[in-house]
Amino acid sequence: MHPHDDIDQTPTPGPPASLSADKTSAERVTGRHRAVPAPRRGVRAVLVSTPVRVALATGVTCCLGATAVTAARHDEQAPPPRVTEALTDRALAAQEKAASRALDRSPTPAPASASPTPSPTAKPSPSPTKATKKAPATPTRPRPVAGLTQAQMDNAKAIVDVGVEMKIPRQGLVIAVATAMQESTLLNYASGVLPESQNYPHQAIGWDHDSVGLFQQRPSSGWGSVRDLMRPEYAARAFYEALLKVPGWQQMSLTLAAQAVQISAFPYAYAQHEQRAGTVVAALL
């Protein structure tokens, strides 16, 4: 504006005294808007600028709003005091239970069922002091020697066993086995003359009068019944009893001692079996 202009140069009225006098206020209000403040120096000038103040105000508002929302949500979700105490107690109880399970090795008792199944009763183990009964072992059959068959060896064993039971000296055992070798070849003979003899276990049939068994003893001569004489054990015992009645039989030769018992038509035939009979007796003793 130039001084020569004709326009009224009456100065515009200044601001009210209250506004000008307030040094702390850096703004003038015109209507609803704030006037742009005069530029200032330093950090305070930057902080008091409108954009910065708007930003700060907005940030503070957001922080306050977020805090309020968080507080409101916390108030809404937070359980009542009694519920909190109950949850705390349950958490402590669960923690104690978990800790105790690490040391507890006792099984958890099963719930009782409506119809319990009876537990199997354990069978008592046999007492170690009592001996367990064993089945009687089958007697071992002797191995044949001196050219005999198994049946002949079994019959020789029956003769020797009876003599040992009667405490007959070894010489008497050899005499008995040699006599049976001569009379029956150590086979249990039945008689064709005595049909009854064939009703009992036998291994051969002979026809020498009524002679039966291992020693060909005759029932008609008083040796015993047919049934008894067909048993090897009985026939051997009858022979030994007759031998023991012969005076001085132990000083006699085998053939004379056997002949004194048998009264055979061939008295010297027994001597030929003495060696084999000795081998058989030695194997059975």
XYZ file of C-alpha atoms in Angstrom:
285
model
C 0.000 0.000 0.000
C 1.354 3.395 -1.012
C 0.931 6.539 1.076
C -0.524 8.414 -1.801
C -3.481 6.181 -2.244
C -6.831 7.689 -1.474
C -8.031 4.675 0.286
C -8.808 5.072 3.923
C -5.710 4.242 5.792
C -7.382 4.057 9.146
C -5.555 1.323 11.004
C -7.432 -1.801 11.848
C -8.240 -2.163 15.476
C -5.742 -4.357 17.272
C -6.534 -7.482 19.217
C -8.085 -7.244 22.612
C -5.828 -6.366 25.391
C -6.364 -9.699 27.060
C -5.080 -11.600 24.091
C -2.104 -9.418 23.453
C -1.237 -9.302 27.059
C -1.166 -13.126 27.334
C 2.361 -13.945 26.323
C 1.900 -17.707 26.798
C -0.724 -17.868 24.068
C 0.888 -18.003 20.674
C -2.361 -18.190 18.740
C -5.353 -16.102 17.852
C -8.722 -17.657 17.334
C -10.765 -16.557 14.382
C -14.085 -18.236 14.412
C -13.694 -22.022 14.765
C -10.177 -22.175 13.334
C -6.912 -21.324 14.859
C -4.640 -18.882 13.217
C -1.205 -19.970 12.154
C 1.192 -19.112 14.931
C 4.214 -17.055 14.375
C 7.278 -19.060 13.582
C 9.468 -19.891 16.571
C 12.915 -21.269 16.909
C 14.126 -24.521 18.455
C 12.406 -27.740 19.524
C 9.548 -25.917 21.226
C 8.665 -24.279 17.962
C 8.437 -27.651 16.297
C 6.387 -29.161 19.087
C 3.883 -26.337 19.154
C 3.278 -26.434 15.397
C -0.200 -27.492 14.378
C 0.649 -30.689 12.483
C 2.888 -31.921 15.262
C 0.333 -31.100 17.917
C -2.355 -32.876 15.933
C -0.146 -35.945 15.638
C 0.701 -35.937 19.291
C -2.910 -35.507 20.246
C -3.912 -38.341 17.970
C -1.201 -40.651 19.394
C -2.181 -39.908 22.935
C -5.818 -40.482 22.096
C -5.010 -43.843 20.481
C -2.928 -44.943 23.452
C -5.636 -43.959 25.855
C -8.239 -45.686 23.725
C -6.203 -48.895 23.499
C -5.644 -48.838 27.232
C -9.316 -48.327 27.831
C -10.271 -51.119 25.452
C -7.731 -53.477 27.049
C -9.005 -52.600 30.485
C -12.577 -53.104 29.349
C -11.778 -56.485 27.780
C -9.839 -57.498 30.838
C -12.765 -56.522 32.997
C -15.137 -58.477 30.755
C -12.976 -61.652 30.589
C -11.647 -61.695 34.105
C -13.527 -64.334 36.121
C -15.062 -63.526 39.462
C -12.793 -63.926 42.518
C -14.362 -67.229 43.600
C -13.857 -68.749 40.133
C -10.257 -67.579 40.149
C -9.637 -69.215 43.503
C -11.242 -72.474 42.342
C -9.128 -72.518 39.184
C -6.022 -71.836 41.239
C -6.842 -74.691 43.637
C -7.423 -77.085 40.767
C -4.170 -76.074 39.121
C -2.279 -76.662 42.381
C -3.995 -80.021 42.892
C -3.148 -81.121 39.337
C 0.450 -80.061 39.854
C 0.700 -82.045 43.110
C -0.889 -85.090 41.474
C 1.503 -84.944 38.536
C 4.434 -84.683 40.914
C 3.230 -87.592 43.031
C 2.743 -89.876 40.000
C 6.463 -89.782 39.393
C 7.060 -91.531 42.733
C 3.889 -93.566 43.147
C 4.302 -97.134 41.845
C 1.164 -98.635 43.354
C -1.478 -99.650 40.809
C -4.627 -97.647 40.637
C -7.497 -99.673 42.123
C -9.922 -100.745 39.433
C -13.573 -99.861 39.905
C -15.688 -102.671 41.281
C -17.731 -104.344 38.574
C -21.267 -105.604 38.957
C -20.249 -109.258 38.543
C -16.592 -109.624 39.542
C -14.697 -112.422 37.868
C -13.080 -114.741 40.416
C -9.306 -114.656 40.222
C -7.678 -117.984 39.376
C -6.347 -119.772 42.394
C -2.648 -120.479 42.181
C -1.829 -124.166 42.385
C 0.474 -124.959 45.264
C 3.909 -125.942 44.117
C 5.113 -129.339 45.274
C 7.078 -129.271 48.473
C 10.801 -129.654 47.827
C 11.112 -131.935 50.845
C 8.755 -134.523 49.409
C 10.199 -136.792 46.764
C 8.229 -136.888 43.541
C 6.929 -140.328 42.757
C 8.429 -141.726 39.620
C 7.122 -144.498 37.484
C 9.013 -147.728 38.050
C 11.725 -148.090 35.481
C 11.482 -151.006 33.098
C 14.137 -153.566 34.027
C 16.951 -153.663 31.552
C 17.267 -156.956 29.765
C 20.736 -158.479 29.892
C 22.858 -158.423 26.778
C 23.263 -161.964 25.432
C 26.726 -163.554 25.694
C 28.305 -166.917 24.854
C 26.193 -167.292 21.700
C 22.826 -167.186 23.485
C 19.661 -165.568 22.167
C 17.817 -162.915 24.140
C 15.206 -165.436 25.301
C 17.928 -167.843 26.498
C 19.771 -165.017 28.274
C 16.562 -163.936 30.019
C 16.019 -167.476 31.324
C 19.630 -167.686 32.520
C 19.114 -164.416 34.408
C 16.040 -165.870 36.147
C 18.115 -168.862 37.309
C 21.001 -166.677 38.577
C 18.675 -164.195 40.344
C 16.981 -166.975 42.316
C 20.378 -168.439 43.310
C 21.627 -165.016 44.487
C 18.445 -164.591 46.537
C 19.041 -167.983 48.139
C 22.705 -167.099 48.741
C 23.958 -170.003 46.656
C 27.735 -169.900 46.033
C 28.936 -168.972 42.529
C 29.828 -172.631 41.844
C 26.209 -173.631 42.423
C 25.042 -170.918 39.972
C 27.336 -172.309 37.271
C 26.085 -175.883 37.924
C 22.454 -174.742 37.580
C 23.014 -172.813 34.316
C 25.033 -175.676 32.779
C 22.299 -178.202 33.738
C 19.587 -176.056 32.027
C 21.776 -175.768 28.941
C 21.919 -179.556 28.702
C 18.291 -180.297 29.594
C 16.431 -177.593 27.595
C 19.015 -175.380 25.842
C 17.788 -172.657 28.243
C 14.266 -172.648 26.718
C 11.049 -173.093 28.693
C 9.608 -176.341 27.344
C 6.040 -177.518 27.433
C 5.245 -181.223 26.999
C 3.314 -182.839 24.192
C 2.374 -185.563 26.639
C 0.910 -183.032 29.113
C -1.503 -180.775 27.159
C -1.995 -178.734 30.317
C 1.599 -177.500 30.119
C 0.821 -175.810 26.821
C -1.702 -173.564 28.564
C 1.173 -171.643 30.201
C 3.831 -169.448 28.619
C 6.383 -171.629 26.878
C 9.009 -171.396 24.140
C 9.156 -174.952 22.850
C 7.406 -178.327 23.121
C 9.183 -181.578 24.017
C 8.143 -185.233 24.115
C 10.388 -186.711 26.792
C 7.763 -188.323 28.967
C 6.132 -185.707 31.236
C 9.267 -183.560 31.578
C 8.583 -179.793 31.483
C 10.319 -176.494 32.044
C 13.981 -175.369 31.982
C 15.237 -178.408 33.947
C 12.835 -180.972 32.387
C 11.491 -181.845 35.796
C 8.682 -184.410 35.918
C 5.510 -183.764 37.899
C 5.095 -187.512 38.307
C 8.414 -187.661 40.204
C 7.287 -185.151 42.841
C 8.952 -181.961 41.550
C 5.730 -180.007 41.671
C 2.591 -179.226 39.705
C 2.649 -178.636 35.978
C 1.694 -175.027 36.515
C 4.534 -174.432 38.977
C 7.192 -176.208 36.956
C 6.366 -174.062 33.900
C 7.560 -171.015 35.841
C 11.373 -170.533 35.475
C 11.745 -169.069 38.992
C 9.981 -172.000 40.643
C 11.907 -174.584 38.603
C 15.259 -172.962 39.535
C 14.378 -172.869 43.236
C 13.409 -176.570 43.106
C 16.811 -177.389 41.558
C 18.807 -175.433 44.167
C 16.906 -177.031 47.050
C 17.739 -180.480 45.673
C 21.416 -179.508 45.149
C 21.772 -178.292 48.729
C 20.646 -181.789 49.888
C 23.536 -183.503 48.073
C 26.330 -184.158 50.653
C 29.627 -182.531 49.663
C 28.316 -181.157 46.355
C 30.833 -178.269 46.480
C 33.760 -180.754 46.345
C 32.236 -182.609 43.397
C 32.845 -181.921 39.729
C 30.131 -180.044 37.881
C 28.926 -183.101 36.012
C 28.728 -185.322 39.149
C 26.883 -182.633 41.146
C 24.381 -182.081 38.316
C 23.887 -185.823 37.876
C 23.239 -186.250 41.598
C 20.242 -183.932 41.210
C 18.918 -184.851 37.763
C 19.559 -188.629 37.646
C 20.098 -188.428 33.869
C 20.769 -191.264 31.442
C 23.772 -189.244 30.199
C 25.613 -188.246 33.397
C 28.744 -186.843 31.701
C 26.934 -184.577 29.219
C 26.800 -181.632 31.638
C 30.567 -181.060 31.639
C 30.553 -179.721 28.071
C 28.594 -176.607 29.158
C 30.767 -175.650 32.121
C 32.835 -172.947 30.349
C 29.896 -171.237 28.666
C 27.882 -171.364 31.875
C 30.751 -169.647 33.706
C 30.769 -166.855 31.074
C 27.015 -166.336 31.398
C 27.095 -166.215 35.201
C 29.967 -163.709 35.156
C 27.976 -161.457 32.820
C 24.899 -161.578 35.084
C 26.593 -160.972 38.436
